[in-house]
């Protein structure tokens, strides 16, 4: 395993201080000592029969921040009272709305401000990025993905191969784990890249795989892809807001993510894009263009002849989706207050406690397939169940736990550091063994 040294030290410091205990009292003590415990108050927690549910599904749809309704209402009010003039005179002028998201977004993914933009939705953005960065030539036409990527990403890659006249089953390389294993070894990913070096056009990985919860060593993968002469991009849907990212330093070519999972920005919420500045500053890169990507100074001259803005903003097509962006803006304010490093610190402990409690269960009929190394995972643990997995999941649901079932036999649970507690982790495991 090629390690990012800095991260490993960080993780070791957090866990070496902690000796866990299997009691409610201990879980409550961890909550009292948690410097982020006040952030739970910022969210609406769904209820069942009058009691708060144990919501471990923030990896699928994050909870509603309490500042979101007013953020939407502000835009509704400005629209009501100003009509079209709101583009320039609203409290947050709509003409510039995406700019209000840039600073926080850049911080969240470790990018320069010019390297990020918020627009569209996730799969659309993945298609836009592949349209620009998948440029097959001669023998070099293959696309490599991680084992079992999210189906939408798989379809996106299939369709890009088909669009360029290839048979996707020939053009798609899926990096497989070793026999009997669930997670990928970094050395095997690198070996697969090297073995296909002459054929590979693009490597595109989910930064955190949605099924296994494995967080990949981005730096090592980018390095290997570049050495092979390929472009390297990531789908960070399960990573953004979950782990601190360093997309610029890792030298990724592009990345995309959604805002409705760990970023709590509402169903179907808007999406983010990263384009490394070496591409962003190159107007020659082919793209699907629209007026919002044109140079802002000449946008309203309404003339033919597209001149992209420098940076990721040059990939925009349409004017800003103000309503979903208003929620996103409100949600990002909470991330700025909490800080991604502090969230990660709590997350390592919270998920570490969940893992430790599960390990204490005698003769368990399930196993955790997410990597045991905290450097290789975020919030989520994926529990591979036995023959009665579906019944187990139904029991959890019945008792007020929101987790999800992923075919063929995995229950995914994601305690989220912004609003979940150590007590919930403890109570979850009590229900699991009941
Ligand atoms: C959630 C998720 C999607 C969903 O795509 P949408 O376009 O937002 O519907 C796609 N890819 C990954 C990796 C995801 O985790």
Short mmCIF file of C-alpha atoms and ligand atoms in Angstrom, two decimals:
data_model
loop_
_atom_site.label_atom_id
_atom_site.label_comp_id
_atom_site.label_asym_id
_atom_site.label_seq_id
_atom_site.Cartn_x
_atom_site.Cartn_y
_atom_site.Cartn_z
CA UNK A 1 0.00 0.00 0.00
CA UNK A 2 1.42 3.36 -1.02
CA UNK A 3 0.61 5.61 1.91
CA UNK A 4 0.15 9.31 2.20
CA UNK A 5 2.31 9.71 5.26
CA UNK A 6 0.70 12.85 6.57
CA UNK A 7 -2.77 11.27 6.72
CA UNK A 8 -1.53 8.16 8.48
CA UNK A 9 0.03 10.12 11.34
CA UNK A 10 -3.22 12.08 11.73
CA UNK A 11 -5.29 8.90 11.98
CA UNK A 12 -2.85 7.23 14.39
CA UNK A 13 -2.94 10.19 16.75
CA UNK A 14 -6.71 10.13 16.96
CA UNK A 15 -7.09 6.41 17.56
CA UNK A 16 -4.13 5.93 19.89
CA UNK A 17 -5.75 8.30 22.41
CA UNK A 18 -8.95 6.29 22.44
CA UNK A 19 -9.77 3.17 24.41
CA UNK A 20 -13.38 2.24 23.75
CA UNK A 21 -15.90 0.81 26.21
CA UNK A 22 -19.07 -1.09 25.42
CA UNK A 23 -21.49 0.92 27.59
CA UNK A 24 -24.14 3.58 27.06
CA UNK A 25 -22.45 5.69 29.73
CA UNK A 26 -19.18 5.68 27.77
CA UNK A 27 -20.95 6.58 24.49
CA UNK A 28 -22.62 9.52 26.24
CA UNK A 29 -19.27 10.64 27.63
CA UNK A 30 -17.81 10.71 24.11
CA UNK A 31 -20.78 12.87 23.04
CA UNK A 32 -20.27 15.30 25.92
CA UNK A 33 -16.59 15.64 25.03
CA UNK A 34 -17.26 16.02 21.30
CA UNK A 35 -16.34 19.59 20.23
CA UNK A 36 -18.77 19.31 17.28
CA UNK A 37 -21.79 18.09 19.30
CA UNK A 38 -23.68 21.38 18.86
CA UNK A 39 -23.96 20.89 15.08
CA UNK A 40 -26.67 18.24 15.46
CA UNK A 41 -28.94 21.15 16.48
CA UNK A 42 -28.51 22.61 13.00
CA UNK A 43 -30.40 19.73 11.36
CA UNK A 44 -33.94 18.35 11.25
CA UNK A 45 -33.79 14.73 12.49
CA UNK A 46 -36.58 12.55 11.00
CA UNK A 47 -38.88 10.80 13.50
CA UNK A 48 -40.73 7.50 13.75
CA UNK A 49 -43.61 7.15 16.25
CA UNK A 50 -42.54 10.41 17.88
CA UNK A 51 -38.88 9.44 18.48
CA UNK A 52 -35.85 10.56 16.53
CA UNK A 53 -34.69 7.86 14.15
CA UNK A 54 -31.07 6.71 14.01
CA UNK A 55 -30.28 8.22 10.65
CA UNK A 56 -27.22 6.46 9.19
CA UNK A 57 -28.07 7.24 5.59
CA UNK A 58 -26.27 10.55 5.04
CA UNK A 59 -24.21 8.77 2.39
CA UNK A 60 -27.41 8.51 0.33
CA UNK A 61 -29.36 11.66 1.22
CA UNK A 62 -28.04 14.05 3.85
CA UNK A 63 -30.46 15.61 6.34
CA UNK A 64 -32.05 19.02 5.94
CA UNK A 65 -30.10 21.87 7.54
CA UNK A 66 -32.36 24.20 9.51
CA UNK A 67 -30.99 27.22 7.64
CA UNK A 68 -32.16 25.83 4.26
CA UNK A 69 -35.84 26.87 4.27
CA UNK A 70 -35.00 30.53 4.92
CA UNK A 71 -32.29 30.44 2.23
CA UNK A 72 -34.91 29.27 -0.29
CA UNK A 73 -37.46 31.77 1.01
CA UNK A 74 -34.98 34.62 0.46
CA UNK A 75 -34.81 33.79 -3.26
CA UNK A 76 -38.58 33.26 -3.49
CA UNK A 77 -39.11 36.67 -1.88
CA UNK A 78 -36.64 38.39 -4.20
CA UNK A 79 -38.25 36.71 -7.22
CA UNK A 80 -41.73 37.71 -5.96
CA UNK A 81 -40.74 41.34 -5.36
CA UNK A 82 -38.13 41.99 -8.03
CA UNK A 83 -38.95 39.72 -10.96
CA UNK A 84 -36.20 39.74 -13.57
CA UNK A 85 -34.38 42.57 -11.82
CA UNK A 86 -33.34 40.02 -9.23
CA UNK A 87 -30.56 38.89 -11.60
CA UNK A 88 -28.67 42.01 -10.51
CA UNK A 89 -30.51 43.44 -7.50
CA UNK A 90 -31.46 40.39 -5.41
CA UNK A 91 -29.73 40.16 -2.03
CA UNK A 92 -27.55 37.50 -3.67
CA UNK A 93 -27.74 38.49 -7.36
CA UNK A 94 -28.69 35.47 -9.48
CA UNK A 95 -26.36 36.49 -12.31
CA UNK A 96 -23.41 35.72 -10.05
CA UNK A 97 -25.00 33.02 -7.88
CA UNK A 98 -22.51 30.23 -8.60
CA UNK A 99 -19.68 32.54 -7.49
CA UNK A 100 -21.06 32.54 -3.94
CA UNK A 101 -20.28 28.82 -3.72
CA UNK A 102 -16.73 28.92 -5.08
CA UNK A 103 -14.65 29.63 -1.98
CA UNK A 104 -16.24 27.01 0.25
CA UNK A 105 -16.22 24.45 -2.55
CA UNK A 106 -12.52 25.00 -3.27
CA UNK A 107 -11.74 24.54 0.45
CA UNK A 108 -13.80 21.38 0.64
CA UNK A 109 -12.07 19.56 -2.23
CA UNK A 110 -8.58 21.07 -1.94
CA UNK A 111 -8.58 23.12 -5.12
CA UNK A 112 -7.83 26.63 -6.31
CA UNK A 113 -10.97 28.72 -6.71
CA UNK A 114 -10.49 28.83 -10.48
CA UNK A 115 -10.48 25.02 -10.55
CA UNK A 116 -14.06 24.49 -9.29
CA UNK A 117 -17.57 25.35 -10.36
CA UNK A 118 -21.02 24.27 -9.17
CA UNK A 119 -23.50 23.45 -11.93
CA UNK A 120 -25.95 20.85 -13.33
CA UNK A 121 -26.22 17.44 -11.72
CA UNK A 122 -23.67 14.72 -11.21
CA UNK A 123 -24.02 12.31 -14.12
CA UNK A 124 -24.43 15.23 -16.53
CA UNK A 125 -21.13 16.64 -15.27
CA UNK A 126 -19.39 13.28 -15.55
CA UNK A 127 -20.53 13.12 -19.19
CA UNK A 128 -19.30 16.69 -19.79
CA UNK A 129 -15.89 15.84 -18.32
CA UNK A 130 -15.58 12.62 -20.32
CA UNK A 131 -16.59 14.50 -23.46
CA UNK A 132 -13.63 16.82 -22.92
CA UNK A 133 -11.07 14.38 -21.53
CA UNK A 134 -11.81 11.09 -23.24
CA UNK A 135 -10.02 11.66 -26.54
CA UNK A 136 -9.22 8.16 -27.85
CA UNK A 137 -6.47 7.87 -30.43
CA UNK A 138 -5.34 4.73 -32.25
CA UNK A 139 -4.65 1.95 -29.79
CA UNK A 140 -5.18 4.23 -26.81
CA UNK A 141 -8.96 4.08 -26.34
CA UNK A 142 -9.67 2.14 -23.15
CA UNK A 143 -11.27 3.47 -19.96
CA UNK A 144 -10.49 1.93 -16.57
CA UNK A 145 -12.88 2.00 -13.59
CA UNK A 146 -12.84 0.48 -10.10
CA UNK A 147 -14.53 -2.81 -9.39
CA UNK A 148 -18.32 -2.29 -9.34
CA UNK A 149 -18.60 1.46 -9.86
CA UNK A 150 -21.95 3.19 -9.28
CA UNK A 151 -24.23 2.11 -12.16
CA UNK A 152 -24.69 5.66 -13.47
CA UNK A 153 -20.91 5.98 -13.87
CA UNK A 154 -20.77 2.61 -15.59
CA UNK A 155 -23.47 3.69 -18.05
CA UNK A 156 -21.70 7.00 -18.64
CA UNK A 157 -18.48 5.20 -19.53
CA UNK A 158 -20.28 2.60 -21.69
CA UNK A 159 -22.02 5.35 -23.61
CA UNK A 160 -18.81 7.33 -24.17
CA UNK A 161 -17.13 4.24 -25.61
CA UNK A 162 -20.15 3.56 -27.83
CA UNK A 163 -20.30 7.22 -28.88
CA UNK A 164 -16.73 6.99 -30.15
CA UNK A 165 -17.52 3.79 -32.08
CA UNK A 166 -16.06 1.19 -29.71
CA UNK A 167 -17.68 -1.87 -28.22
CA UNK A 168 -17.88 -0.99 -24.53
CA UNK A 169 -17.23 -4.52 -23.38
CA UNK A 170 -13.92 -4.37 -25.19
CA UNK A 171 -13.06 -0.82 -24.16
CA UNK A 172 -13.92 -0.96 -20.46
CA UNK A 173 -11.37 -2.29 -17.96
CA UNK A 174 -12.78 -3.01 -14.51
CA UNK A 175 -10.06 -3.34 -11.89
CA UNK A 176 -10.94 -6.49 -9.89
CA UNK A 177 -9.99 -7.42 -6.31
CA UNK A 178 -8.10 -10.65 -5.66
CA UNK A 179 -9.99 -13.93 -5.42
CA UNK A 180 -12.14 -13.99 -2.26
CA UNK A 181 -11.39 -10.32 -1.38
CA UNK A 182 -13.75 -7.33 -1.42
CA UNK A 183 -11.43 -4.38 -1.61
CA UNK A 184 -8.74 -3.35 -4.08
CA UNK A 185 -5.08 -3.22 -3.17
CA UNK A 186 -3.35 -0.07 -4.38
CA UNK A 187 -0.49 -2.13 -5.77
CA UNK A 188 -2.98 -4.13 -7.87
CA UNK A 189 -4.58 -0.94 -9.21
CA UNK A 190 -1.16 0.35 -10.21
CA UNK A 191 -0.23 -2.98 -11.75
CA UNK A 192 -3.45 -2.99 -13.81
CA UNK A 193 -2.70 0.53 -15.05
CA UNK A 194 0.87 -0.44 -15.98
CA UNK A 195 -0.24 -3.62 -17.73
CA UNK A 196 -2.66 -1.59 -19.89
CA UNK A 197 -0.37 1.40 -20.30
CA UNK A 198 -0.43 1.33 -24.11
CA UNK A 199 -4.22 1.11 -24.41
CA UNK A 200 -5.40 3.34 -21.60
CA UNK A 201 -6.96 6.74 -22.41
CA UNK A 202 -8.72 7.52 -19.10
CA UNK A 203 -8.80 6.17 -15.56
CA UNK A 204 -11.97 7.19 -13.72
CA UNK A 205 -12.57 5.96 -10.17
CA UNK A 206 -15.17 6.62 -7.53
CA UNK A 207 -13.03 8.37 -4.86
CA UNK A 208 -14.91 6.29 -2.28
CA UNK A 209 -16.63 3.25 -3.74
CA UNK A 210 -20.36 3.45 -2.92
CA UNK A 211 -20.71 -0.27 -2.17
CA UNK A 212 -17.60 -1.18 -0.20
CA UNK A 213 -16.87 2.26 1.29
CA UNK A 214 -13.23 1.95 0.22
CA UNK A 215 -11.39 5.27 -0.12
CA UNK A 216 -8.76 5.04 -2.81
CA UNK A 217 -5.22 6.36 -2.72
CA UNK A 218 -5.79 9.18 -5.20
CA UNK A 219 -2.19 10.34 -5.39
CA UNK A 220 -0.85 6.89 -6.24
CA UNK A 221 -3.56 6.28 -8.86
CA UNK A 222 -3.05 9.67 -10.55
CA UNK A 223 0.71 9.14 -10.63
CA UNK A 224 0.40 5.72 -12.23
CA UNK A 225 -2.20 6.93 -14.75
CA UNK A 226 -0.07 9.90 -15.79
CA UNK A 227 3.01 7.71 -16.10
CA UNK A 228 1.00 5.50 -18.45
CA UNK A 229 0.06 8.56 -20.50
CA UNK A 230 -3.61 8.51 -19.42
CA UNK A 231 -5.95 11.14 -18.00
CA UNK A 232 -7.16 10.52 -14.43
CA UNK A 233 -10.51 11.67 -13.00
CA UNK A 234 -12.67 10.88 -9.98
CA UNK A 235 -16.31 10.73 -9.03
CA UNK A 236 -16.22 12.11 -5.49
CA UNK A 237 -19.96 11.67 -4.76
CA UNK A 238 -19.15 9.55 -1.69
CA UNK A 239 -16.01 11.46 -0.74
CA UNK A 240 -16.87 15.17 -0.77
CA UNK A 241 -17.92 16.28 2.71
CA UNK A 242 -16.87 12.86 4.00
CA UNK A 243 -13.06 13.14 3.85
CA UNK A 244 -10.73 16.10 3.29
CA UNK A 245 -9.67 16.04 -0.36
CA UNK A 246 -6.64 17.53 -2.07
CA UNK A 247 -7.59 17.35 -5.71
CA UNK A 248 -5.07 19.97 -6.82
CA UNK A 249 -2.11 18.53 -4.92
CA UNK A 250 -3.01 15.00 -5.96
CA UNK A 251 -2.84 16.33 -9.51
CA UNK A 252 -6.19 14.87 -10.65
CA UNK A 253 -7.23 16.00 -14.12
CA UNK A 254 -10.92 16.32 -13.31
CA UNK A 255 -13.47 15.38 -10.65
CA UNK A 256 -17.23 15.57 -10.15
CA UNK A 257 -19.51 15.14 -7.12
CA UNK A 258 -23.09 15.67 -6.01
CA UNK A 259 -24.31 17.86 -3.16
CA UNK A 260 -27.15 15.80 -1.75
CA UNK A 261 -25.20 13.02 0.03
CA UNK A 262 -22.68 14.13 2.67
CA UNK A 263 -23.20 17.76 1.58
CA UNK A 264 -26.85 17.86 2.76
CA UNK A 265 -28.11 20.05 -0.10
CA UNK A 266 -31.40 18.32 -0.85
CA UNK A 267 -32.78 15.68 -3.23
CA UNK A 268 -31.55 16.14 -6.80
CA UNK A 269 -29.31 18.99 -5.58
CA UNK A 270 -26.71 20.64 -7.72
CA UNK A 271 -23.27 19.18 -8.49
CA UNK A 272 -19.63 20.27 -8.37
CA UNK A 273 -16.81 19.99 -10.87
CA UNK A 274 -13.04 20.23 -10.57
CA UNK A 275 -10.84 20.85 -13.61
CA UNK A 276 -7.12 21.09 -12.95
CA UNK A 277 -5.78 24.52 -13.92
CA UNK A 278 -3.48 23.07 -16.59
CA UNK A 279 -6.66 22.17 -18.52
CA UNK A 280 -8.80 25.03 -17.28
CA UNK A 281 -6.35 27.54 -18.70
CA UNK A 282 -6.34 25.83 -22.08
CA UNK A 283 -9.19 27.22 -24.23
CA UNK A 284 -8.40 24.64 -26.92
CA UNK A 285 -9.79 21.76 -24.88
CA UNK A 286 -12.90 20.58 -26.73
CA UNK A 287 -16.13 20.78 -24.77
CA UNK A 288 -19.89 20.98 -25.02
CA UNK A 289 -20.44 24.70 -24.64
CA UNK A 290 -23.22 27.04 -23.50
CA UNK A 291 -23.51 30.76 -22.86
CA UNK A 292 -22.74 30.59 -19.14
CA UNK A 293 -19.28 29.19 -19.89
CA UNK A 294 -18.50 32.10 -22.18
CA UNK A 295 -16.33 35.00 -21.02
CA UNK A 296 -18.56 36.95 -18.61
CA UNK A 297 -17.51 40.28 -20.08
CA UNK A 298 -18.86 39.45 -23.53
CA UNK A 299 -21.64 37.02 -22.54
CA UNK A 300 -24.40 39.55 -23.07
CA UNK A 301 -23.13 40.76 -26.43
CA UNK A 302 -25.00 37.67 -27.66
CA UNK A 303 -22.55 37.11 -30.53
CA UNK A 304 -21.58 33.80 -32.15
CA UNK A 305 -18.08 32.42 -31.53
CA UNK A 306 -17.59 30.81 -28.09
CA UNK A 307 -14.77 32.15 -25.91
CA UNK A 308 -14.54 30.07 -22.73
CA UNK A 309 -13.84 31.68 -19.38
CA UNK A 310 -10.62 30.40 -17.91
CA UNK A 311 -10.96 27.66 -15.29
CA UNK A 312 -13.68 25.16 -14.51
CA UNK A 313 -16.30 27.91 -14.97
CA UNK A 314 -15.67 27.65 -18.72
CA UNK A 315 -17.55 24.32 -18.71
CA UNK A 316 -20.83 25.88 -17.55
CA UNK A 317 -23.76 25.61 -19.95
CA UNK A 318 -26.76 27.28 -18.37
CA UNK A 319 -27.54 30.12 -15.99
CA UNK A 320 -27.33 29.23 -12.31
CA UNK A 321 -30.00 26.97 -10.70
CA UNK A 322 -30.65 29.42 -7.92
CA UNK A 323 -33.09 27.40 -5.79
CA UNK A 324 -30.96 24.25 -5.30
CA UNK A 325 -27.88 26.46 -5.05
CA UNK A 326 -29.50 28.46 -2.24
CA UNK A 327 -29.75 25.26 -0.18
CA UNK A 328 -26.20 24.33 -1.12
CA UNK A 329 -24.93 27.75 -0.05
CA UNK A 330 -26.66 27.42 3.34
CA UNK A 331 -25.25 23.93 3.81
CA UNK A 332 -21.70 24.92 2.87
CA UNK A 333 -21.81 27.62 5.56
CA UNK A 334 -22.18 24.84 8.13
CA UNK A 335 -19.17 22.99 6.69
CA UNK A 336 -17.15 26.18 6.89
CA UNK A 337 -18.09 26.61 10.55
CA UNK A 338 -17.31 23.00 11.50
CA UNK A 339 -14.19 22.61 9.33
CA UNK A 340 -13.44 19.48 7.32
CA UNK A 341 -10.41 18.46 9.40
CA UNK A 342 -12.39 18.60 12.66
CA UNK A 343 -15.19 16.63 11.01
CA UNK A 344 -12.72 14.02 9.83
CA UNK A 345 -11.24 13.75 13.30
CA UNK A 346 -14.68 13.04 14.79
CA UNK A 347 -15.58 10.74 11.90
CA UNK A 348 -12.55 8.51 12.46
CA UNK A 349 -13.60 8.09 16.10
CA UNK A 350 -17.32 7.67 15.38
CA UNK A 351 -16.85 5.02 12.69
CA UNK A 352 -13.99 3.50 14.70
CA UNK A 353 -16.37 3.09 17.65
CA UNK A 354 -19.02 1.50 15.42
CA UNK A 355 -16.46 -0.95 14.03
CA UNK A 356 -15.13 -1.78 17.50
CA UNK A 357 -18.64 -2.43 18.89
CA UNK A 358 -19.48 -4.71 15.95
CA UNK A 359 -16.25 -6.61 16.55
CA UNK A 360 -17.36 -7.28 20.15
CA UNK A 361 -20.42 -9.24 18.93
CA UNK A 362 -19.80 -12.96 19.56
CA UNK A 363 -20.49 -15.40 16.67
CA UNK A 364 -21.76 -12.66 14.36
CA UNK A 365 -23.23 -13.86 11.08
CA UNK A 366 -21.93 -10.87 9.20
CA UNK A 367 -18.62 -9.24 8.36
CA UNK A 368 -17.47 -5.71 7.60
CA UNK A 369 -16.05 -5.50 4.08
CA UNK A 370 -14.98 -1.85 4.31
CA UNK A 371 -11.22 -1.55 4.88
CA UNK A 372 -10.19 -1.80 8.55
CA UNK A 373 -7.51 0.83 7.92
CA UNK A 374 -9.12 4.24 8.66
CA UNK A 375 -6.88 5.79 5.99
CA UNK A 376 -8.82 3.79 3.42
CA UNK A 377 -12.37 4.66 4.40
CA UNK A 378 -14.65 7.53 5.42
CA UNK A 379 -17.84 7.39 7.52
CA UNK A 380 -19.40 4.34 5.94
CA UNK A 381 -19.13 0.71 6.98
CA UNK A 382 -20.55 -1.92 4.62
CA UNK A 383 -21.79 -4.99 6.45
CA UNK A 384 -21.86 -8.15 4.38
CA UNK A 385 -24.74 -10.22 5.74
CA UNK A 386 -25.48 -13.92 5.78
CA UNK A 387 -28.57 -15.73 4.54
CA UNK A 388 -30.93 -13.71 6.75
CA UNK A 389 -29.55 -10.32 5.73
CA UNK A 390 -32.85 -8.93 4.48
CA UNK A 391 -34.60 -9.87 7.75
CA UNK A 392 -31.81 -8.17 9.68
CA UNK A 393 -32.27 -5.02 7.63
CA UNK A 394 -36.04 -5.13 8.18
CA UNK A 395 -35.50 -5.43 11.93
CA UNK A 396 -33.27 -2.35 11.90
CA UNK A 397 -35.88 -0.40 9.93
CA UNK A 398 -38.67 -1.55 12.24
CA UNK A 399 -36.72 -0.24 15.24
CA UNK A 400 -36.13 3.19 13.78
CA UNK A 401 -32.75 2.82 12.09
CA UNK A 402 -32.37 4.34 8.63
CA UNK A 403 -29.65 2.40 6.80
CA UNK A 404 -29.72 0.97 3.32
CA UNK A 405 -29.76 -2.36 1.66
CA UNK A 406 -27.60 -2.87 -1.41
CA UNK A 407 -28.07 -5.93 -3.54
CA UNK A 408 -26.95 -8.65 -3.32
CA UNK A 409 -26.33 -8.68 0.46
CA UNK A 410 -24.86 -5.55 1.97
CA UNK A 411 -26.23 -3.18 4.64
CA UNK A 412 -24.51 0.19 4.45
CA UNK A 413 -24.35 2.34 7.58
CA UNK A 414 -22.82 5.80 7.66
CA UNK A 415 -22.62 7.67 10.96
CA UNK A 416 -22.08 11.26 9.86
CA UNK A 417 -19.98 13.51 12.15
CA UNK A 418 -22.11 16.63 11.57
CA UNK A 419 -25.29 15.22 13.10
CA UNK A 420 -24.82 11.66 14.36
CA UNK A 421 -23.76 10.78 17.90
CA UNK A 422 -21.76 8.11 19.72
CA UNK A 423 -24.95 7.22 21.60
CA UNK A 424 -26.69 6.46 18.30
CA UNK A 425 -23.78 4.22 17.32
CA UNK A 426 -24.12 2.38 20.63
CA UNK A 427 -27.91 2.02 20.30
CA UNK A 428 -27.58 0.85 16.69
CA UNK A 429 -25.34 -2.04 17.72
CA UNK A 430 -27.74 -2.93 20.58
CA UNK A 431 -30.53 -3.24 17.98
CA UNK A 432 -28.28 -5.20 15.63
CA UNK A 433 -27.64 -7.89 18.26
CA UNK A 434 -31.16 -7.87 19.77
C1 LIG B 1 -25.01 9.05 -6.01
C2 LIG B 1 -24.15 8.77 -7.16
C3 LIG B 1 -24.55 9.05 -8.48
C4 LIG B 1 -25.93 9.59 -8.79
O1 LIG B 1 -25.91 10.37 -9.93
P1 LIG B 1 -26.97 11.55 -10.19
O2 LIG B 1 -26.59 12.05 -11.52
O3 LIG B 1 -26.80 12.56 -9.08
O4 LIG B 1 -28.34 10.95 -10.15
C5 LIG B 1 -23.65 8.80 -9.50
N1 LIG B 1 -22.42 8.30 -9.25
C6 LIG B 1 -21.99 8.03 -7.99
C7 LIG B 1 -20.62 7.49 -7.76
C8 LIG B 1 -22.85 8.23 -6.92
O5 LIG B 1 -22.45 7.92 -5.67
#
